[in-house]
Coordinates of C-alpha atoms in Angstrom, one line a residue:
M28 CA -32.2 20.6 27.6
K29 CA -34.8 23.3 25.9
D30 CA -31.7 24.8 23.7
I31 CA -30.9 20.8 22.5
V32 CA -33.7 20.7 21.7
E33 CA -34.1 23.4 19.4
R34 CA -31.1 22.6 17.9
L35 CA -31.9 19.1 16.7
I36 CA -35.0 20.8 15.4
Q37 CA -33.3 23.1 13.2
E38 CA -30.9 20.6 12.1
K39 CA -34.2 18.9 10.9
L40 CA -35.3 21.5 8.7
A41 CA -31.7 22.3 8.0
R42 CA -31.7 18.6 6.2
E43 CA -34.9 19.0 4.5
A44 CA -33.8 22.3 3.1
Q45 CA -30.8 20.2 1.8
E46 CA -33.1 17.8 0.3
K47 CA -34.6 20.6 -1.9
T48 CA -31.3 22.1 -3.2
R49 CA -31.6 22.3 -7.3
R50 CA -29.4 19.3 -7.6
H51 CA -31.9 16.8 -5.6
F52 CA -35.1 18.6 -7.4
I53 CA -33.2 17.8 -10.9
K54 CA -33.0 14.1 -9.5
S55 CA -36.2 14.2 -8.4
C56 CA -37.3 15.0 -11.8
A57 CA -35.6 12.3 -13.6
Q58 CA -38.9 10.2 -14.1
G59 CA -40.9 13.3 -14.3
M60 CA -40.3 14.9 -18.3
G61 CA -37.0 13.6 -18.6
G62 CA -38.3 10.3 -18.1
L63 CA -41.3 10.7 -20.5
A64 CA -38.7 11.2 -22.8
L65 CA -36.3 8.4 -22.5
S66 CA -39.8 6.0 -22.1
S67 CA -40.6 6.7 -26.4
I68 CA -36.7 5.6 -26.8
F69 CA -36.8 2.7 -24.9
M70 CA -40.6 1.5 -26.1
G71 CA -42.3 2.7 -23.0
C72 CA -40.0 0.9 -20.8
D73 CA -38.6 3.3 -17.9
P74 CA -35.5 2.2 -16.4
L75 CA -35.5 4.0 -13.8
S76 CA -38.5 2.8 -11.8
S77 CA -37.8 -1.0 -12.9
S78 CA -37.9 -3.3 -10.3
A79 CA -34.6 -4.2 -11.4
H80 CA -32.9 -1.2 -11.0
K81 CA -34.4 -0.7 -7.1
K82 CA -32.3 -0.6 -4.4
A83 CA -31.8 -3.7 -2.4
P84 CA -31.8 -3.0 1.6
V85 CA -28.0 -1.8 2.4
A86 CA -26.1 -4.9 4.2
F87 CA -23.8 -3.2 6.7
S88 CA -20.2 -5.4 7.5
E89 CA -18.3 -4.9 10.5
R90 CA -15.7 -3.2 8.2
D91 CA -18.7 -0.6 7.4
L92 CA -20.2 0.4 10.8
N93 CA -16.3 -0.4 12.6
P94 CA -13.9 0.8 10.3
L95 CA -11.3 0.5 12.9
S96 CA -11.5 -3.3 13.7
T97 CA -9.0 -5.1 14.1
L98 CA -7.6 -6.9 10.4
A99 CA -4.7 -9.2 10.0
P100 CA -1.6 -7.8 7.6
P101 CA -1.0 -9.8 3.9
F102 CA 2.3 -11.4 5.6
A103 CA 3.4 -12.1 9.5
P104 CA 4.1 -8.4 11.0
K105 CA 7.5 -8.1 13.0
V106 CA 5.3 -5.3 15.0
K107 CA 2.0 -4.9 16.0
S108 CA 2.2 -0.7 17.4
V109 CA 4.7 2.5 16.1
I110 CA 6.0 5.3 18.1
Y111 CA 7.1 8.2 15.7
L112 CA 9.0 10.4 17.8
H113 CA 9.1 13.5 15.3
M114 CA 11.5 16.8 15.7
A115 CA 9.7 19.3 14.0
G116 CA 12.9 22.0 12.7
A117 CA 14.8 19.3 12.1
P118 CA 17.9 18.4 15.0
S119 CA 21.2 19.1 13.7
Q120 CA 22.7 15.9 13.3
L121 CA 26.6 16.8 13.4
E122 CA 26.0 17.5 17.2
M123 CA 24.1 14.6 17.7
F124 CA 24.8 11.1 16.1
D125 CA 26.9 12.0 13.4
Y126 CA 30.5 12.8 14.7
K127 CA 32.8 14.5 12.1
P128 CA 36.3 15.2 13.0
A129 CA 37.4 16.5 9.9
L130 CA 35.3 19.5 10.1
Q131 CA 36.8 20.3 13.5
K132 CA 39.9 20.8 11.6
L133 CA 38.2 23.0 9.1
D134 CA 36.2 24.8 11.2
G135 CA 36.2 29.1 10.4
Q136 CA 37.6 28.4 6.7
D137 CA 35.8 29.4 3.4
C138 CA 33.1 26.7 2.6
P139 CA 34.6 25.5 -1.5
Q140 CA 32.7 26.5 -4.3
S141 CA 32.4 23.0 -5.3
L142 CA 29.6 22.5 -2.7
L143 CA 27.5 25.4 -3.0
E144 CA 27.2 25.3 -6.9
G145 CA 23.9 24.0 -7.9
K146 CA 22.6 23.5 -3.8
K147 CA 19.5 25.7 -2.9
F148 CA 19.3 26.6 0.6
A149 CA 16.8 28.0 2.6
F150 CA 18.8 31.1 4.0
I151 CA 22.4 31.3 3.1
K152 CA 24.1 33.4 0.5
G153 CA 27.5 33.9 -0.5
T154 CA 30.3 31.9 1.0
P155 CA 29.5 30.5 4.2
K156 CA 32.3 29.8 6.8
L157 CA 32.4 25.5 7.9
M158 CA 31.7 25.4 11.4
G159 CA 33.0 22.3 13.4
P160 CA 30.9 19.8 16.1
Q161 CA 29.3 22.0 18.7
A162 CA 29.9 18.9 21.0
E163 CA 32.3 15.8 22.3
F164 CA 31.3 12.8 21.1
K165 CA 32.3 9.0 22.4
Q166 CA 31.8 5.7 21.0
E167 CA 29.5 4.0 23.6
G168 CA 28.4 0.1 24.2
E169 CA 29.0 -2.9 22.5
S170 CA 28.0 -1.3 19.3
G171 CA 30.6 1.7 19.6
N172 CA 28.3 4.2 17.9
W173 CA 28.8 7.4 18.4
V174 CA 26.6 9.6 20.8
S175 CA 28.0 13.5 21.5
N176 CA 27.6 14.7 25.0
F177 CA 24.3 16.2 24.4
M178 CA 22.7 13.0 24.8
P179 CA 24.1 11.5 28.1
H180 CA 21.3 9.3 28.9
F181 CA 21.2 7.5 25.6
K182 CA 24.0 5.7 25.6
K183 CA 22.4 3.4 27.9
V184 CA 20.3 2.4 24.9
I185 CA 22.2 2.6 22.2
D186 CA 22.8 -0.4 21.6
D187 CA 19.0 -1.2 21.3
V188 CA 19.1 1.1 17.8
A189 CA 19.6 1.3 14.4
F190 CA 21.3 4.3 12.7
L191 CA 20.6 5.6 9.0
K192 CA 23.3 7.7 8.8
A193 CA 22.5 9.0 5.3
V194 CA 19.4 9.8 4.7
H195 CA 18.0 12.4 2.5
T196 CA 15.2 14.0 1.1
D197 CA 14.8 16.7 -1.7
Q198 CA 12.9 19.1 0.1
F199 CA 14.7 22.1 2.1
N200 CA 11.4 24.0 3.7
H201 CA 10.0 23.2 6.9
G202 CA 6.1 22.7 5.5
P203 CA 6.6 20.6 2.7
A204 CA 9.5 18.3 4.5
Q205 CA 7.5 17.4 7.0
L206 CA 4.3 16.5 4.5
F207 CA 6.9 14.3 2.8
M208 CA 8.0 12.6 5.8
H209 CA 4.3 11.6 7.0
T210 CA 2.6 11.5 3.5
G211 CA 4.9 10.3 0.9
S212 CA 4.5 13.8 -0.8
A213 CA 5.4 17.3 -0.6
R214 CA 1.8 18.3 -1.6
L215 CA -1.2 18.3 1.0
G216 CA -4.2 15.7 0.3
R217 CA -2.2 12.3 1.4
P218 CA -3.0 10.3 3.9
S219 CA -0.2 10.3 6.9
I220 CA 1.6 7.3 7.2
G221 CA -0.6 6.6 10.9
S222 CA -3.5 6.5 9.1
W223 CA -2.4 4.0 6.5
A224 CA -1.4 2.0 8.9
T225 CA -4.9 1.7 10.9
Y226 CA -6.6 1.9 7.8
G227 CA -4.9 -1.5 7.0
L228 CA -4.9 -3.1 10.8
G229 CA -7.6 -1.2 12.2
S230 CA -7.3 -1.0 16.1
E231 CA -6.6 -3.7 19.3
N232 CA -8.5 -1.5 21.4
Q233 CA -12.1 -0.3 20.4
N234 CA -12.5 2.0 22.8
L235 CA -9.5 3.9 21.6
P236 CA -8.5 5.8 18.3
G237 CA -6.6 4.0 16.4
F238 CA -4.3 6.7 15.6
V239 CA -3.1 9.2 18.5
V240 CA -1.0 12.7 18.0
L241 CA 0.2 14.5 21.0
T242 CA 2.6 18.1 20.6
S243 CA 5.1 19.5 22.7
G244 CA 7.1 22.5 22.5
G245 CA 4.4 25.2 22.8
N246 CA 3.2 24.6 18.8
T247 CA 2.1 22.2 16.1
P248 CA 4.8 21.1 13.1
D249 CA 5.0 24.0 10.3
A250 CA 3.1 22.0 7.7
G251 CA -0.3 21.9 10.5
K252 CA -2.5 18.9 10.8
S253 CA -2.0 17.6 7.6
V254 CA 0.9 15.4 8.8
W255 CA -1.2 13.5 10.3
G256 CA -4.7 14.1 8.4
S257 CA -6.9 10.9 6.5
G258 CA -5.7 13.1 2.8
F259 CA -8.5 10.5 0.5
L260 CA -9.0 7.8 3.2
P261 CA -12.0 8.1 5.4
S262 CA -11.6 10.5 7.9
V263 CA -12.3 8.0 10.8
Y264 CA -8.5 7.2 10.1
Q265 CA -6.9 10.8 10.5
G266 CA -4.7 10.8 14.0
V267 CA -6.6 12.4 17.2
Q268 CA -4.8 14.9 18.6
C269 CA -4.7 14.6 22.3
R270 CA -3.1 16.8 25.4
S271 CA -1.0 16.4 28.3
E272 CA -2.5 19.6 29.6
G273 CA -5.8 20.0 31.2
D274 CA -8.7 17.5 29.6
P275 CA -6.9 15.2 27.1
V276 CA -9.4 15.5 24.8
L277 CA -11.9 18.6 23.9
Y278 CA -15.4 18.4 25.3
I279 CA -14.8 15.4 26.4
E280 CA -17.0 15.3 29.3
D281 CA -20.8 15.9 28.9
P282 CA -22.5 19.2 29.7
D283 CA -25.0 19.5 33.3
G284 CA -27.8 17.5 32.6
I285 CA -27.0 15.2 29.9
T286 CA -26.8 11.5 31.6
R287 CA -24.9 8.6 30.0
D288 CA -28.1 7.1 29.0
L289 CA -29.6 10.5 27.4
K290 CA -26.2 10.4 25.6
K291 CA -26.2 6.9 24.3
S292 CA -29.9 7.1 23.2
T293 CA -29.4 10.2 21.2
I294 CA -26.4 8.8 19.4
D295 CA -28.4 5.6 18.6
A296 CA -31.2 8.2 17.1
I297 CA -28.6 9.9 15.5
N298 CA -27.2 7.1 13.6
K299 CA -30.3 5.6 12.5
I300 CA -30.5 8.8 10.5
N301 CA -26.9 8.5 9.2
K302 CA -27.3 4.7 8.2
E303 CA -30.6 5.9 5.8
E304 CA -28.3 8.6 4.7
Y305 CA -26.2 6.1 3.6
A306 CA -28.4 4.1 2.1
K307 CA -29.3 6.5 -0.3
Y308 CA -26.1 7.9 -1.3
A309 CA -23.4 5.4 0.0
D310 CA -20.6 8.2 1.0
P311 CA -18.5 6.5 2.7
E312 CA -18.1 9.8 5.1
I313 CA -21.3 9.3 6.3
L314 CA -20.2 5.6 7.5
A315 CA -17.2 7.7 9.5
R316 CA -19.6 10.2 10.6
I317 CA -21.3 6.8 12.9
N318 CA -18.2 5.2 13.9
Q319 CA -17.0 8.6 15.3
Y320 CA -20.2 9.5 17.4
E321 CA -20.1 5.8 18.8
M322 CA -15.9 5.7 19.2
A323 CA -16.4 9.7 21.1
Y324 CA -19.3 8.0 23.6
R325 CA -16.9 5.1 24.3
M326 CA -13.3 7.4 24.8
Q327 CA -15.7 9.5 27.2
I328 CA -14.8 6.3 29.4
A329 CA -11.3 5.1 28.4
V330 CA -9.5 8.4 27.3
P331 CA -9.2 10.1 30.8
E332 CA -8.1 6.5 32.3
V333 CA -5.4 6.1 30.2
M334 CA -4.2 9.3 29.9
N335 CA -3.7 9.5 33.7
I336 CA 0.2 9.4 34.4
N337 CA -0.6 10.6 38.2
N338 CA -1.6 6.7 38.8
E339 CA 2.1 5.6 37.4
P340 CA 4.2 4.3 39.9
E341 CA 6.7 7.7 41.9
H342 CA 10.2 5.4 39.8
I343 CA 8.7 5.3 36.8
K344 CA 8.0 9.1 36.4
Q345 CA 11.2 9.7 37.9
M346 CA 12.4 8.0 34.6
Y347 CA 11.2 9.8 32.3
G348 CA 11.2 13.1 34.5
V349 CA 7.3 14.1 33.7
E350 CA 5.9 16.9 34.5
P351 CA 2.4 16.0 35.6
G352 CA -0.4 18.8 34.9
K353 CA 2.2 20.3 31.9
E354 CA 2.5 20.1 28.2
S355 CA 5.7 18.0 27.9
F356 CA 7.5 15.6 25.5
A357 CA 8.5 13.8 28.7
N358 CA 4.8 13.5 29.5
N359 CA 3.9 12.8 26.0
C360 CA 6.7 10.0 25.9
L361 CA 5.1 8.0 29.1
L362 CA 1.9 8.5 27.6
A363 CA 2.9 6.8 24.5
R364 CA 4.3 3.9 26.7
K365 CA 0.9 3.9 27.8
L366 CA -1.3 3.9 24.5
V367 CA 0.5 1.1 23.1
E368 CA -0.1 -0.8 26.3
D369 CA -3.7 -0.3 25.5
G370 CA -3.8 -1.6 22.2
V371 CA -3.4 1.7 20.2
R372 CA -1.7 1.5 16.7
F373 CA 0.1 4.7 16.0
V374 CA 0.7 7.0 18.3
Q375 CA 2.8 10.0 16.8
L376 CA 5.4 12.3 19.0
F377 CA 5.7 16.0 17.5
D378 CA 8.2 18.5 19.5
W379 CA 8.3 21.9 18.3
G380 CA 11.7 23.9 18.6
W381 CA 14.5 22.7 16.4
D382 CA 14.8 24.7 14.0
T383 CA 18.6 26.2 14.7
H384 CA 19.4 29.0 12.5
G385 CA 21.4 30.8 15.1
N386 CA 19.1 33.8 14.8
I387 CA 18.4 33.5 18.6
R388 CA 19.5 32.2 21.8
E389 CA 16.8 29.3 21.5
G390 CA 17.9 28.6 17.9
S391 CA 21.6 28.0 18.3
I392 CA 23.3 24.8 17.6
D393 CA 26.1 25.4 20.8
L394 CA 23.0 27.1 23.4
G395 CA 19.2 26.2 22.3
L396 CA 20.2 22.2 20.9
R397 CA 21.8 21.7 23.9
N398 CA 19.1 22.8 25.7
K399 CA 16.4 20.9 23.3
C400 CA 18.6 18.1 23.7
R401 CA 18.0 17.9 27.7
E402 CA 14.5 17.7 27.3
I403 CA 14.6 14.4 24.8
D404 CA 17.5 12.1 26.6
R405 CA 16.3 11.2 29.3
P406 CA 12.6 11.0 28.5
I407 CA 13.6 8.4 24.7
T408 CA 16.0 6.6 27.1
A409 CA 13.2 5.8 29.8
L410 CA 10.7 4.8 26.8
I411 CA 13.2 2.4 25.5
M412 CA 14.1 1.1 28.9
D413 CA 10.4 1.0 30.4
L414 CA 8.9 -0.8 26.8
K415 CA 12.0 -3.5 27.1
Q416 CA 10.9 -3.7 30.3
R417 CA 7.6 -4.3 30.1
G418 CA 8.1 -7.3 27.4
L419 CA 6.2 -4.7 24.4
L420 CA 9.3 -3.5 22.3
D421 CA 9.4 -6.9 20.8
D422 CA 5.8 -5.4 19.2
T423 CA 6.5 -1.8 19.1
L424 CA 8.6 0.3 16.3
I425 CA 10.3 3.4 17.3
I426 CA 10.9 5.8 15.0
W427 CA 13.7 9.2 15.7
G428 CA 13.6 11.8 13.5
G429 CA 13.6 15.1 11.9
E430 CA 12.2 16.3 8.3
F431 CA 16.0 17.4 7.1
G432 CA 19.6 18.0 8.8
R433 CA 21.5 20.5 9.0
T434 CA 24.3 22.2 6.9
P435 CA 28.4 21.5 8.2
M436 CA 28.8 25.4 7.4
Q437 CA 27.8 28.3 9.8
E438 CA 24.3 30.2 8.3
N439 CA 25.0 33.3 7.1
R440 CA 22.5 35.1 5.6
G441 CA 23.7 36.9 3.2
N442 CA 27.3 36.9 4.1
T443 CA 25.8 38.7 7.5
K444 CA 27.3 37.0 10.7
M445 CA 24.4 35.5 13.0
A446 CA 24.3 36.7 16.4
Y447 CA 24.4 33.0 17.6
K448 CA 25.9 29.8 16.0
G449 CA 23.7 28.7 13.8
R450 CA 23.3 25.7 10.9
D451 CA 20.8 26.1 7.9
H452 CA 18.3 23.6 6.4
H453 CA 20.0 20.5 4.7
G454 CA 18.5 17.9 2.5
D455 CA 21.3 15.6 1.3
A456 CA 22.2 14.0 4.5
F457 CA 20.8 13.0 8.3
T458 CA 20.5 11.0 10.6
M459 CA 17.4 8.8 11.9
W460 CA 17.1 5.7 14.0
M461 CA 14.6 3.1 15.0
A462 CA 14.3 0.2 17.6
G463 CA 12.2 -2.1 18.4
G464 CA 10.7 -5.7 16.7
G465 CA 12.5 -6.3 13.7
I466 CA 15.1 -4.4 14.0
K467 CA 19.3 -5.5 14.4
K468 CA 20.4 -3.9 17.3
G469 CA 23.4 -1.8 17.8
A470 CA 23.3 -1.2 13.8
S471 CA 24.3 1.4 11.7
H472 CA 24.2 2.3 8.3
G473 CA 24.8 4.6 5.3
K474 CA 27.9 7.0 5.6
T475 CA 28.1 10.7 5.0
D476 CA 31.7 12.5 3.5
D477 CA 34.3 14.2 5.7
I478 CA 32.2 16.7 6.1
G479 CA 29.0 14.9 6.8
F480 CA 27.5 17.8 3.7
S481 CA 26.7 14.4 1.6
G482 CA 26.0 10.8 1.8
I483 CA 29.0 8.4 0.3
E484 CA 27.3 4.9 1.2
G485 CA 24.3 3.3 2.1
R486 CA 22.7 6.7 0.9
V487 CA 18.4 5.8 1.6
S488 CA 15.1 8.3 1.1
V489 CA 12.1 9.1 2.7
H490 CA 10.7 6.5 0.3
D491 CA 12.9 4.0 1.7
V492 CA 12.3 4.8 5.5
H493 CA 8.3 4.0 4.8
A494 CA 8.7 1.0 3.0
T495 CA 10.5 -0.4 5.8
I496 CA 7.9 0.8 8.3
L497 CA 5.3 -0.7 6.6
H498 CA 7.4 -4.1 5.8
L499 CA 7.8 -4.5 9.6
L500 CA 4.0 -3.7 10.0
G501 CA 3.4 -6.7 7.7
F502 CA 2.8 -4.9 4.3
D503 CA 4.1 -4.8 1.0
H504 CA 4.4 -1.5 0.4
E505 CA 4.4 -1.8 -3.6
K506 CA 0.8 -3.4 -3.3
F507 CA -0.5 -1.5 -0.4
T508 CA -2.7 0.7 -2.1
H509 CA -6.4 2.8 -2.0
E510 CA -7.9 3.6 -5.2
F511 CA -8.6 7.6 -5.6
Q512 CA -9.5 9.5 -8.8
G513 CA -9.0 6.7 -11.3
R514 CA -5.8 5.0 -10.1
P515 CA -4.1 3.4 -6.9
F516 CA -2.1 5.6 -4.8
R517 CA 0.2 4.2 -2.2
L518 CA 2.8 5.9 0.7
T519 CA 6.0 4.9 -1.3
D520 CA 4.4 7.0 -4.4
V521 CA 6.5 4.8 -7.6
E522 CA 9.6 4.3 -5.2
G523 CA 10.9 2.8 -2.1
Q524 CA 13.6 0.2 -0.8
I525 CA 13.4 -1.8 2.1
I526 CA 16.0 -1.0 4.2
K527 CA 17.7 -4.7 5.1
E528 CA 20.5 -3.9 6.3
I529 CA 18.8 -3.0 9.6
L530 CA 16.4 -5.3 10.0
A531 CA 17.3 -8.3 12.3

C-alpha cells in the first residue's frame, strides 16, 4: 500500500512538472507582456481576460463519458454483430473452394509468358510450372457449391454461406495486404473495420469491450496490432486482445490487499482529475482514458465469466473440438459465439500459419495446408451451426478469408525447385465467403478463368467487401465518415460498391 501511495505522489509531481513546460509557460504569459502589447492595439480591451471569453463549465454527454453507449445506425440493419475469421498468411483457394479441373490437366507444364508479363510476385522468378489442385473436390448441398476434401465438415453448412470467388487486391505482401483488408488502406494510421463498427454503433454490453480480438496459430498477423487499431479514432474504439490460454486479459486480477471498494474509490479519484484535465484541454483521448478506467473495473467481473469455456455443455465442447486451457482456433470460435451472445459488437479471429510457399513442410500445399484446414474445418462448421440453433445467426454476420490468394503456378524462387509443393502470393483472384443475417444462402458470386489466375465475372474489391459489411450494419459507406486533418475520411476511401448479388 505504501508503494502505491508513493507512486501516486510521483505521478502528481510529474503532472505539476508538465504544467511548467515551455509551452505552458508561454501560454500562461499570454496575459503578461503579450497581453500589454495587445491591449494597446485593442484600445485597452484585453480579449484574453474578457468575461466573454471565459470558459463555460464543461457539460459531459452520455457519449462523452461512455463512448461505447449504444447508438442506432442511420437505417435498419440486417445484423448487430460481426465475427470476422481471418486466415493470416493467405489460404489457397485452389485447394479449398475454387475447383479448376483444367488446371489439373496442365499440371507440370510451363506457365505461359502472357500470364507473367507485367505481373508482380513476391518470390516467383523466371518461368514457373503450373500446378494442379492438390485436393479432391465435390459439389455439396442443394446449392451444389464446390468444396474440397480438406474441409469435410464444412459441407454441412455450405448452403448457409455465400461465396465471393473473384475478390481482388492490389497488395501482394502480407503486412500491407492485411492492413488493406482490415483498414481500407495499405498504410498505417487508418482505423480498422472493427473500430469503425464500434465507433458508429457502440456496444450492447457496457461491461465488455465493443471490439474483441482473439489470436491463434502461435503468432500475431504480419501487420501487427495495427490491423485492430483505432487509427485516428479515439483509442477506446481499438480492439481489445483477449487470450484463450491463461488469464483472458493481462492484470485482470487486483494485487493482494486491494479490495473492490478501494479500487473503485481510486478510479473515481483518478477520473475526477481526468475530467478537470478535459475541461482545460478538450483532448478526446482524456475521455477515452476515463472510459477505459471504468471499463477495466467492470471487465474484472464480466470477462472471466464470458471467457470461460469450461462451463459449456460437453456436447458443445465436442462439437467445436475445443482444448480448454490451450490457445486454439477451436477455443476462439466458441468464445466468439459467447461474446456475440453477450452483446459484443465485433469479434475478430486471426489464425496464423497459412503462408504456403513450399519452403518447409508446414508451409506446403499438400501437407501443411491440409493440416491447417483440419484445425479450422470443424470449429467453423460448429460456429455456424451453434449460432443457427440459438437463433443468433440471423443477427450475426460471419466473414471468412485471407489477405490475398495463391498462384496457380508452383513457386520456384529463381527457377529453383522448392523442397515441398507451394504457391506464391496472388492478389488477382481469391475466395472469401460470408454467412448470417442479410446474406443469400447458398449463393456464389464471381468466376475465375480456367486455371484460377484472374477473375472474369463478378470481380469485387476489398472496398466492395467493406461497403457490404457496413451496409449490413446499417450504414451508407459513402456517408459514414470521420473528420481528420481537415477532411472527412471513410473506411472505403473513395471507392466501394455494395455486393448486392449475395444479399438476401
